[in-house]
Amino acid sequence: MSALIAWGLALLSVGAAGAAEVLLPPATPLTVADEQVAEVFYRQVVAAALQTGLSVEDADSIRTWALADAEGCFDNPDCPALLWSRTEARLAMIVRVGKGSSGLLVETRWVDVSGEVRRVARETVPYGKEASYAGRLALMLQEVQAGMPAAPGSAVTGLAGAGPGPAGTPAGSGTEPVPAPRVVIQPAEPVVPAAPPAGEGAKKPAEPPPNRYRLPKVVYDSMVAAVQAGKSEQQWMVENRVRSGRLTLQISGGMGFGDVSRGYLVDAQLKAKASDQDAEVLAGQASWEGATSGVGFSGFVAIGYSPLWYLDLSMSFGMLYGQKHLTVTTTDTACSGCEPEVAAYDPQAGVQALIEPRLRLLPLATGVAKPYLLAGLDVRIYDGFDVPDDGLGYRNAPGGMGLAPSFGGGLYIDALPDVSFFIEVPYTMVVPAAGVSRTDPEVPTAPAAMEHMGGFVRALAGLEVRL
């Protein structure tokens, strides 16, 4: 007997399912972690649909007669087909919801009793705007229902309360139910429905974003297509490794070859004191100072910015670690036939500070690997030479600053959305390439220049973080 009673109650519940015109099955979460956010958004959609005056059957009611057939409806190809035999409703709105990086990912389908998908929508809803979009979905539902043909034998036009009775009034009831007056309640947030293109049920494409970074046409068209499909402009740019509009921090190091060291040559002439034939004084000095060949370490840190896809601007601060070479040649003018004495001192560590404004030109806007050309201006700051003179008063070489152009090429490997690796080979000229010579009248000829190239090459590898 109890089984018969339960069976009868089930039949009654199935019969009661026909009271609404629209089914709103429970929202399908995109992942297991999205169940709560999907439920919250679904309740906002139901509330907005009721506020617009629609006659809907929500998840709580559907579960009483559809049981598990109503769960996961968006991902189930047999849903809502499994529900039509147990309800008089002729339209269902099915929603899938998940959390994205910049907002709520909402996908919606409107399916009628014949199985036709009458409209689809896909939107990334900024966090905090969920209620506004729920109201927009309710208005879309109203538009879709209004465009459906009336059920056979019914005067219903598709809107709740628009005819003498709701679609699907059970036959044999003997009475025509009096529709409740339609009450439209303004949603809490203003809602502007998207008008579909003429003759279609698809959502109006999003307005194309401006080409603010002057992307090539084929790249810009790809971005526009992605944005109109529901992806944000920033998300597309990160996924395709477009460098525009990013602030960067870089650190790199490598080896320098060429004129990374400095030399100082002194040619001094001595003469005897007038009052003491055993003592000597400096009669005159000639010298040469400049860059000289060697191998050294170079490293720098830099901050940069990419105003356009093909242009990187940066300012780097670094150092060039080479050596300092000092040679002093003395000639005793009081000693006829005496050979000059040459003192070549052991090389000392020589560190030069580098300040380098640079620009890089990139031929590719997207992709992981991006070759580039670079150009810049190198400012080298170096210290001087102190000559051991034993009281003779040799002239020391002062420190100074050199300014020279640099150019070369490199390769970015944009391996991650915010992290890159790079290798580059810049060549920097040395100005003046021949160094600087100074002479006194008593020493008319300065020493010949040390071996040098007129510039230096660096092979660098580094890491970049994009902010």
Short mmCIF file of C-alpha atoms in Angstrom, two decimals:
data_model
loop_
_atom_site.label_atom_id
_atom_site.label_comp_id
_atom_site.label_asym_id
_atom_site.label_seq_id
_atom_site.Cartn_x
_atom_site.Cartn_y
_atom_site.Cartn_z
CA MET A 1 0.00 0.00 0.00
CA SER A 2 2.80 2.47 0.92
CA ALA A 3 4.44 1.78 -2.47
CA LEU A 4 1.18 2.62 -4.27
CA ILE A 5 0.85 5.85 -2.29
CA ALA A 6 4.46 6.90 -3.19
CA TRP A 7 3.80 6.07 -6.86
CA GLY A 8 0.67 8.17 -6.81
CA LEU A 9 2.47 11.12 -5.22
CA ALA A 10 5.17 10.88 -7.92
CA LEU A 11 2.49 11.03 -10.61
CA LEU A 12 0.98 14.09 -8.94
CA SER A 13 4.39 15.80 -8.83
CA VAL A 14 4.91 15.08 -12.52
CA GLY A 15 1.55 16.59 -13.29
CA ALA A 16 2.43 19.65 -11.21
CA ALA A 17 5.58 20.17 -13.25
CA GLY A 18 3.61 21.64 -16.09
CA ALA A 19 2.70 24.84 -14.25
CA ALA A 20 5.68 26.84 -15.54
CA GLU A 21 6.60 27.87 -19.07
CA VAL A 22 10.41 27.90 -18.63
CA LEU A 23 12.73 25.40 -16.99
CA LEU A 24 15.85 26.65 -15.19
CA PRO A 25 17.82 23.47 -14.35
CA PRO A 26 20.55 23.88 -11.72
CA ALA A 27 23.69 25.61 -12.98
CA THR A 28 26.53 23.29 -13.98
CA PRO A 29 29.86 24.18 -12.27
CA LEU A 30 32.85 24.40 -14.61
CA THR A 31 34.95 22.48 -12.06
CA VAL A 32 34.27 20.88 -8.70
CA ALA A 33 35.76 23.95 -7.02
CA ASP A 34 33.14 26.15 -8.75
CA GLU A 35 30.07 24.55 -7.17
CA GLN A 36 29.47 27.30 -4.63
CA VAL A 37 29.97 30.21 -7.02
CA ALA A 38 27.75 28.47 -9.60
CA GLU A 39 24.96 28.07 -7.02
CA VAL A 40 25.17 31.72 -5.92
CA PHE A 41 25.03 33.01 -9.50
CA TYR A 42 22.17 30.63 -10.36
CA ARG A 43 20.07 32.04 -7.51
CA GLN A 44 20.66 35.55 -8.87
CA VAL A 45 19.45 34.43 -12.31
CA VAL A 46 16.29 32.88 -10.85
CA ALA A 47 15.53 36.02 -8.87
CA ALA A 48 16.06 38.23 -11.93
CA ALA A 49 13.79 35.99 -14.05
CA LEU A 50 11.00 36.21 -11.48
CA GLN A 51 11.41 39.98 -11.28
CA THR A 52 10.83 40.29 -15.03
CA GLY A 53 7.52 38.45 -14.67
CA LEU A 54 8.54 35.12 -16.23
CA SER A 55 6.84 31.90 -15.18
CA VAL A 56 9.79 29.67 -14.33
CA GLU A 57 10.45 26.39 -12.55
CA ASP A 58 13.72 26.48 -10.64
CA ALA A 59 16.18 23.78 -9.53
CA ASP A 60 14.45 23.04 -6.21
CA SER A 61 11.19 22.24 -7.98
CA ILE A 62 12.78 20.37 -10.91
CA ARG A 63 14.75 18.08 -8.59
CA THR A 64 11.50 16.81 -7.01
CA TRP A 65 10.42 15.13 -10.25
CA ALA A 66 13.59 14.92 -12.39
CA LEU A 67 15.96 13.76 -9.64
CA ALA A 68 19.50 13.24 -11.01
CA ASP A 69 18.42 13.89 -14.62
CA ALA A 70 18.55 17.64 -13.95
CA GLU A 71 22.13 17.67 -12.59
CA GLY A 72 25.02 18.70 -14.83
CA CYS A 73 22.57 19.58 -17.56
CA PHE A 74 25.00 21.80 -19.55
CA ASP A 75 27.51 18.96 -19.97
CA ASN A 76 24.90 16.23 -20.54
CA PRO A 77 23.97 15.84 -24.24
CA ASP A 78 20.68 14.15 -23.20
CA CYS A 79 19.57 17.17 -21.16
CA PRO A 80 17.01 18.75 -21.33
CA ALA A 81 15.60 16.05 -23.66
CA LEU A 82 15.10 13.81 -20.62
CA LEU A 83 12.90 16.45 -18.99
CA TRP A 84 10.36 17.31 -21.72
CA SER A 85 8.28 14.14 -21.21
CA ARG A 86 7.65 15.12 -17.59
CA THR A 87 6.78 18.81 -17.98
CA GLU A 88 4.56 21.05 -20.05
CA ALA A 89 7.30 23.72 -20.29
CA ARG A 90 8.55 24.37 -23.83
CA LEU A 91 11.84 26.26 -23.19
CA ALA A 92 14.86 25.67 -20.96
CA MET A 93 17.75 27.97 -20.11
CA ILE A 94 20.89 25.99 -19.22
CA VAL A 95 23.90 27.67 -17.56
CA ARG A 96 27.48 26.66 -16.81
CA VAL A 97 29.53 28.82 -14.40
CA GLY A 98 33.20 28.90 -13.41
CA LYS A 99 35.80 31.25 -11.97
CA GLY A 100 38.28 32.94 -14.33
CA SER A 101 41.30 35.16 -13.78
CA SER A 102 39.42 38.38 -14.54
CA GLY A 103 35.82 37.44 -13.84
CA LEU A 104 33.10 34.83 -13.79
CA LEU A 105 32.96 32.60 -16.90
CA VAL A 106 29.27 32.15 -17.82
CA GLU A 107 28.04 30.05 -20.74
CA THR A 108 24.31 29.89 -21.52
CA ARG A 109 22.11 27.93 -23.95
CA TRP A 110 18.41 28.37 -24.64
CA VAL A 111 16.89 25.06 -25.86
CA ASP A 112 13.26 24.52 -26.88
CA VAL A 113 11.11 21.39 -26.69
CA SER A 114 12.09 20.34 -30.22
CA GLY A 115 15.77 20.23 -29.23
CA GLU A 116 16.67 23.37 -31.20
CA VAL A 117 19.29 25.63 -29.59
CA ARG A 118 17.60 28.99 -30.04
CA ARG A 119 20.38 31.12 -28.63
CA VAL A 120 23.82 30.87 -27.03
CA ALA A 121 25.88 33.30 -24.97
CA ARG A 122 29.37 33.24 -23.51
CA GLU A 123 30.61 36.04 -21.29
CA THR A 124 33.39 36.86 -18.84
CA VAL A 125 31.55 38.80 -16.13
CA PRO A 126 33.78 41.08 -14.02
CA TYR A 127 33.64 40.22 -10.36
CA GLY A 128 31.07 42.43 -8.63
CA LYS A 129 28.85 42.63 -11.75
CA GLU A 130 27.20 39.21 -11.40
CA ALA A 131 23.77 40.59 -10.43
CA SER A 132 23.76 42.93 -13.43
CA TYR A 133 24.54 40.10 -15.83
CA ALA A 134 21.93 37.86 -14.19
CA GLY A 135 19.34 40.52 -15.00
CA ARG A 136 20.66 40.65 -18.56
CA LEU A 137 20.22 36.88 -18.93
CA ALA A 138 16.65 37.19 -17.67
CA LEU A 139 15.88 39.75 -20.37
CA MET A 140 17.50 37.52 -22.99
CA LEU A 141 15.27 34.67 -21.79
CA GLN A 142 12.25 36.93 -22.16
CA GLU A 143 13.29 37.79 -25.74
CA VAL A 144 13.80 34.14 -26.71
CA GLN A 145 10.43 33.12 -25.25
CA ALA A 146 8.69 35.98 -27.05
CA GLY A 147 10.09 34.74 -30.36
CA MET A 148 8.76 31.19 -29.98
CA PRO A 149 5.55 30.10 -31.73
CA ALA A 150 2.53 29.45 -29.54
CA ALA A 151 1.80 25.87 -28.53
CA PRO A 152 -0.86 24.08 -30.66
CA GLY A 153 -4.36 24.83 -29.43
CA SER A 154 -3.19 27.64 -27.17
CA ALA A 155 -3.61 31.39 -27.46
CA VAL A 156 -0.38 31.98 -25.55
CA THR A 157 2.03 34.29 -27.39
CA GLY A 158 5.08 33.33 -25.38
CA LEU A 159 5.05 35.85 -22.52
CA ALA A 160 3.67 35.08 -19.11
CA GLY A 161 0.28 36.64 -18.68
CA ALA A 162 -0.01 37.62 -22.38
CA GLY A 163 -2.93 35.28 -23.21
CA PRO A 164 -5.90 33.62 -21.57
CA GLY A 165 -3.71 30.98 -19.90
CA PRO A 166 -0.23 29.59 -19.73
CA ALA A 167 1.02 27.25 -22.42
CA GLY A 168 0.38 23.61 -21.66
CA THR A 169 -2.73 23.87 -19.43
CA PRO A 170 -3.56 20.25 -18.67
CA ALA A 171 -6.30 18.95 -20.91
CA GLY A 172 -9.57 18.01 -19.29
CA SER A 173 -9.17 20.44 -16.43
CA GLY A 174 -12.51 21.95 -17.39
CA THR A 175 -11.46 25.47 -16.52
CA GLU A 176 -9.11 28.07 -17.94
CA PRO A 177 -6.89 29.39 -15.11
CA VAL A 178 -6.85 33.13 -14.71
CA PRO A 179 -3.26 34.37 -15.19
CA ALA A 180 -1.68 36.37 -12.43
CA PRO A 181 -1.10 40.01 -13.32
CA ARG A 182 2.39 40.60 -14.68
CA VAL A 183 4.57 42.55 -12.26
CA VAL A 184 7.91 43.85 -13.53
CA ILE A 185 10.37 44.76 -10.78
CA GLN A 186 13.40 46.84 -11.70
CA PRO A 187 16.58 44.82 -10.92
CA ALA A 188 18.91 46.17 -8.26
CA GLU A 189 21.47 47.19 -10.93
CA PRO A 190 20.67 48.77 -14.31
CA VAL A 191 20.63 46.17 -17.07
CA VAL A 192 21.09 46.88 -20.76
CA PRO A 193 20.18 43.85 -22.88
CA ALA A 194 22.33 43.01 -25.89
CA ALA A 195 20.25 43.23 -29.05
CA PRO A 196 20.78 40.18 -31.28
CA PRO A 197 21.66 40.67 -34.97
CA ALA A 198 18.66 40.78 -37.27
CA GLY A 199 17.38 37.34 -38.14
CA GLU A 200 19.72 35.55 -35.70
CA GLY A 201 19.54 34.46 -32.09
CA ALA A 202 23.28 34.87 -31.41
CA LYS A 203 24.54 37.47 -29.00
CA LYS A 204 25.77 40.70 -30.55
CA PRO A 205 29.57 40.55 -30.87
CA ALA A 206 31.53 42.68 -28.46
CA GLU A 207 32.88 45.95 -29.78
CA PRO A 208 36.45 45.47 -31.06
CA PRO A 209 39.06 46.99 -28.76
CA PRO A 210 41.16 49.86 -30.13
CA ASN A 211 44.52 48.94 -31.65
CA ARG A 212 46.29 50.92 -28.95
CA TYR A 213 49.66 49.18 -29.43
CA ARG A 214 49.61 49.32 -33.26
CA LEU A 215 49.61 45.57 -33.69
CA PRO A 216 50.03 44.20 -37.23
CA LYS A 217 46.68 43.69 -38.95
CA VAL A 218 46.76 39.90 -38.87
CA VAL A 219 47.64 39.94 -35.15
CA TYR A 220 45.04 42.59 -34.34
CA ASP A 221 42.35 40.63 -36.22
CA SER A 222 43.21 37.56 -34.16
CA MET A 223 42.84 39.57 -30.94
CA VAL A 224 39.48 41.01 -32.06
CA ALA A 225 38.17 37.52 -32.82
CA ALA A 226 39.24 36.31 -29.38
CA VAL A 227 37.63 39.30 -27.63
CA GLN A 228 34.36 38.83 -29.50
CA ALA A 229 34.41 35.17 -28.48
CA GLY A 230 34.47 36.23 -24.83
CA LYS A 231 38.16 36.50 -23.95
CA SER A 232 39.55 39.69 -22.41
CA GLU A 233 42.09 41.75 -24.31
CA GLN A 234 44.66 41.47 -21.52
CA GLN A 235 44.21 37.70 -21.26
CA TRP A 236 44.75 37.31 -25.00
CA MET A 237 47.90 39.46 -24.93
CA VAL A 238 49.40 37.47 -22.05
CA GLU A 239 48.63 34.13 -23.71
CA ASN A 240 50.21 35.27 -27.00
CA ARG A 241 53.25 36.85 -25.30
CA VAL A 242 52.67 40.37 -26.62
CA ARG A 243 55.17 42.58 -24.78
CA SER A 244 53.30 45.88 -25.22
CA GLY A 245 52.48 47.91 -22.13
CA ARG A 246 54.71 45.90 -19.78
CA LEU A 247 57.28 47.21 -17.31
CA THR A 248 60.35 44.96 -17.11
CA LEU A 249 63.19 44.22 -14.71
CA GLN A 250 66.32 42.52 -16.05
CA ILE A 251 69.51 41.05 -14.67
CA SER A 252 72.29 39.63 -16.84
CA GLY A 253 75.96 38.76 -16.96
CA GLY A 254 78.60 37.48 -19.33
CA MET A 255 82.08 37.97 -20.71
CA GLY A 256 83.62 40.91 -22.54
CA PHE A 257 86.30 40.59 -25.20
CA GLY A 258 88.43 43.39 -26.66
CA ASP A 259 89.23 46.71 -25.07
CA VAL A 260 87.90 45.86 -21.63
CA SER A 261 91.19 46.84 -19.90
CA ARG A 262 93.03 50.14 -19.66
CA GLY A 263 96.71 51.01 -19.96
CA TYR A 264 99.01 53.88 -19.00
CA LEU A 265 102.48 54.30 -20.51
CA VAL A 266 104.93 56.85 -19.10
CA ASP A 267 108.20 57.96 -20.77
CA ALA A 268 110.17 60.07 -18.28
CA GLN A 269 113.52 61.84 -18.68
CA LEU A 270 115.75 62.46 -15.65
CA LYS A 271 118.60 64.88 -15.13
CA ALA A 272 121.04 65.55 -12.33
CA LYS A 273 120.46 68.29 -9.80
CA ALA A 274 122.64 71.31 -10.28
CA SER A 275 123.81 71.24 -6.63
CA ASP A 276 124.16 67.50 -6.23
CA GLN A 277 125.55 65.37 -9.06
CA ASP A 278 124.45 62.18 -7.28
CA ALA A 279 120.72 63.07 -7.27
CA GLU A 280 118.28 63.19 -10.18
CA VAL A 281 115.14 65.14 -10.86
CA LEU A 282 112.37 64.79 -13.45
CA ALA A 283 113.24 66.76 -16.55
CA GLY A 284 110.10 65.93 -18.56
CA GLN A 285 107.40 63.32 -19.11
CA ALA A 286 105.40 62.04 -22.06
CA SER A 287 102.49 59.59 -21.64
CA TRP A 288 99.79 57.61 -23.37
CA GLU A 289 96.51 56.51 -21.78
CA GLY A 290 93.71 54.45 -23.31
CA ALA A 291 91.84 51.17 -23.69
CA THR A 292 93.76 47.97 -24.24
CA SER A 293 92.85 44.42 -25.17
CA GLY A 294 91.84 41.83 -22.62
CA VAL A 295 89.06 39.61 -21.33
CA GLY A 296 86.78 40.55 -18.45
CA PHE A 297 83.42 40.01 -16.78
CA SER A 298 80.42 42.25 -17.41
CA GLY A 299 77.08 42.38 -15.62
CA PHE A 300 74.15 44.73 -15.20
CA VAL A 301 70.64 45.29 -13.89
CA ALA A 302 68.08 47.21 -15.93
CA ILE A 303 64.57 48.60 -15.84
CA GLY A 304 62.58 48.88 -19.04
CA TYR A 305 59.21 49.50 -20.67
CA SER A 306 57.57 48.39 -23.93
CA PRO A 307 55.33 51.21 -25.24
CA LEU A 308 54.68 49.32 -28.50
CA TRP A 309 54.94 45.69 -29.57
CA TYR A 310 58.09 46.33 -31.62
CA LEU A 311 59.93 48.64 -29.20
CA ASP A 312 61.62 48.03 -25.84
CA LEU A 313 63.24 50.92 -23.99
CA SER A 314 65.53 50.34 -21.01
CA MET A 315 68.14 51.90 -18.76
CA SER A 316 70.84 49.58 -17.44
CA PHE A 317 73.42 50.01 -14.70
CA GLY A 318 76.39 47.69 -14.63
CA MET A 319 80.11 47.16 -14.57
CA LEU A 320 83.00 45.97 -16.71
CA TYR A 321 85.71 44.10 -14.83
CA GLY A 322 89.08 44.18 -16.60
CA GLN A 323 92.67 45.07 -15.69
CA LYS A 324 94.93 48.12 -15.40
CA HIS A 325 98.39 47.97 -17.03
CA LEU A 326 101.15 50.44 -16.08
CA THR A 327 104.61 50.74 -17.69
CA VAL A 328 107.17 53.44 -16.85
CA THR A 329 110.27 54.03 -18.99
CA THR A 330 113.00 56.35 -17.60
CA THR A 331 115.94 57.82 -19.49
CA ASP A 332 118.92 59.44 -17.69
CA THR A 333 119.96 62.41 -19.83
CA ALA A 334 123.13 62.88 -17.78
CA CYS A 335 124.35 59.42 -18.80
CA SER A 336 125.37 59.29 -22.41
CA GLY A 337 125.03 55.84 -23.88
CA CYS A 338 122.91 54.51 -21.00
CA GLU A 339 119.92 52.34 -21.97
CA PRO A 340 116.44 53.45 -20.79
CA GLU A 341 115.07 51.56 -17.82
CA VAL A 342 111.65 49.94 -18.29
CA ALA A 343 109.45 49.08 -15.29
CA ALA A 344 106.36 47.02 -16.22
CA TYR A 345 104.19 46.73 -13.13
CA ASP A 346 101.95 43.76 -12.42
CA PRO A 347 98.39 44.22 -13.75
CA GLN A 348 95.87 45.48 -11.23
CA ALA A 349 92.10 44.93 -11.13
CA GLY A 350 90.25 47.62 -13.01
CA VAL A 351 86.48 48.12 -12.64
CA GLN A 352 84.60 50.47 -14.92
CA ALA A 353 81.03 51.55 -14.21
CA LEU A 354 78.58 51.39 -17.12
CA ILE A 355 75.36 53.35 -17.66
CA GLU A 356 73.58 52.30 -20.84
CA PRO A 357 70.29 53.66 -22.23
CA ARG A 358 69.12 51.17 -24.85
CA LEU A 359 66.39 50.46 -27.34
CA ARG A 360 65.51 47.10 -28.86
CA LEU A 361 63.55 46.61 -32.09
CA LEU A 362 61.49 43.42 -32.42
CA PRO A 363 60.17 42.16 -35.79
CA LEU A 364 57.63 39.75 -34.21
CA ALA A 365 54.63 40.77 -32.10
CA THR A 366 53.62 37.34 -30.77
CA GLY A 367 55.21 34.01 -29.98
CA VAL A 368 57.71 32.64 -27.50
CA ALA A 369 60.91 33.36 -29.46
CA LYS A 370 61.51 36.98 -30.48
CA PRO A 371 64.81 38.05 -32.08
CA TYR A 372 65.71 41.72 -31.83
CA LEU A 373 68.19 44.40 -32.84
CA LEU A 374 69.61 46.69 -30.17
CA ALA A 375 71.24 50.10 -30.14
CA GLY A 376 72.35 52.30 -27.28
CA LEU A 377 74.77 54.78 -25.84
CA ASP A 378 77.37 53.57 -23.34
CA VAL A 379 78.74 55.81 -20.62
CA ARG A 380 81.93 54.33 -19.08
CA ILE A 381 83.26 55.79 -15.83
CA TYR A 382 86.79 54.76 -14.86
CA ASP A 383 89.40 55.59 -12.23
CA GLY A 384 92.97 56.88 -12.77
CA PHE A 385 96.54 55.61 -12.42
CA ASP A 386 98.95 56.44 -9.62
CA VAL A 387 102.60 56.11 -10.70
CA PRO A 388 105.14 55.07 -8.00
CA ASP A 389 107.72 57.86 -8.39
CA ASP A 390 110.15 57.63 -5.45
CA GLY A 391 109.79 61.35 -4.99
CA LEU A 392 110.48 62.26 -8.62
CA GLY A 393 107.01 63.73 -9.18
CA TYR A 394 105.62 61.72 -12.11
CA ARG A 395 102.36 62.98 -13.50
CA ASN A 396 99.49 60.58 -12.59
CA ALA A 397 96.63 59.77 -14.95
CA PRO A 398 93.28 61.14 -13.76
CA GLY A 399 90.05 59.16 -13.95
CA GLY A 400 87.39 60.13 -16.42
CA MET A 401 84.37 59.23 -18.47
CA GLY A 402 83.93 57.87 -21.98
CA LEU A 403 80.88 58.10 -24.22
CA ALA A 404 80.39 55.76 -27.16
CA PRO A 405 77.64 54.10 -29.27
CA SER A 406 76.82 50.41 -29.08
CA PHE A 407 74.78 48.10 -31.30
CA GLY A 408 74.11 44.42 -31.73
CA GLY A 409 71.38 41.80 -31.53
CA GLY A 410 69.74 39.26 -29.28
CA LEU A 411 66.89 36.84 -28.68
CA TYR A 412 64.03 36.91 -26.15
CA ILE A 413 62.59 33.60 -24.99
CA ASP A 414 59.21 34.53 -23.46
CA ALA A 415 58.88 31.14 -21.80
CA LEU A 416 56.21 32.18 -19.26
CA PRO A 417 53.57 34.91 -19.26
CA ASP A 418 55.65 37.06 -16.90
CA VAL A 419 59.18 35.62 -17.17
CA SER A 420 61.63 35.67 -20.08
CA PHE A 421 65.18 34.62 -20.77
CA PHE A 422 67.41 36.43 -23.22
CA ILE A 423 70.82 36.28 -24.85
CA GLU A 424 72.46 39.18 -26.64
CA VAL A 425 75.76 40.25 -28.17
CA PRO A 426 76.35 44.04 -28.11
CA TYR A 427 79.44 45.70 -29.62
CA THR A 428 80.61 48.95 -28.01
CA MET A 429 83.05 51.34 -29.63
CA VAL A 430 85.85 53.03 -27.66
CA VAL A 431 86.20 56.77 -28.24
CA PRO A 432 88.87 57.94 -28.90
CA ALA A 433 90.05 54.59 -30.27
CA ALA A 434 93.73 55.60 -30.27
CA GLY A 435 93.74 56.81 -26.66
CA VAL A 436 95.10 60.11 -25.36
CA SER A 437 98.76 61.25 -25.59
CA ARG A 438 100.43 64.05 -23.61
CA THR A 439 103.97 65.45 -24.01
CA ASP A 440 106.23 68.01 -22.37
CA PRO A 441 108.56 70.16 -24.43
CA GLU A 442 111.57 68.27 -23.07
CA VAL A 443 110.04 64.92 -24.30
CA PRO A 444 108.69 65.64 -27.75
CA THR A 445 107.54 62.08 -28.60
CA ALA A 446 104.85 60.23 -26.59
CA PRO A 447 105.01 56.43 -26.18
CA ALA A 448 103.35 54.29 -28.83
CA ALA A 449 99.84 53.02 -27.98
CA MET A 450 99.38 49.63 -26.35
CA GLU A 451 97.62 46.90 -28.31
CA HIS A 452 93.93 47.70 -28.70
CA MET A 453 90.90 47.00 -30.94
CA GLY A 454 88.93 50.22 -30.76
CA GLY A 455 85.99 48.53 -29.05
CA PHE A 456 84.76 45.48 -27.17
CA VAL A 457 82.15 42.75 -27.60
CA ARG A 458 80.07 41.23 -24.81
CA ALA A 459 78.26 37.91 -24.80
CA LEU A 460 75.47 38.19 -22.21
CA ALA A 461 72.66 35.99 -20.91
CA GLY A 462 69.94 37.18 -18.56
CA LEU A 463 66.55 36.86 -16.89
CA GLU A 464 63.64 39.26 -17.29
CA VAL A 465 60.53 39.68 -15.15
CA ARG A 466 57.56 41.53 -16.71
CA LEU A 467 55.29 43.45 -14.38
#
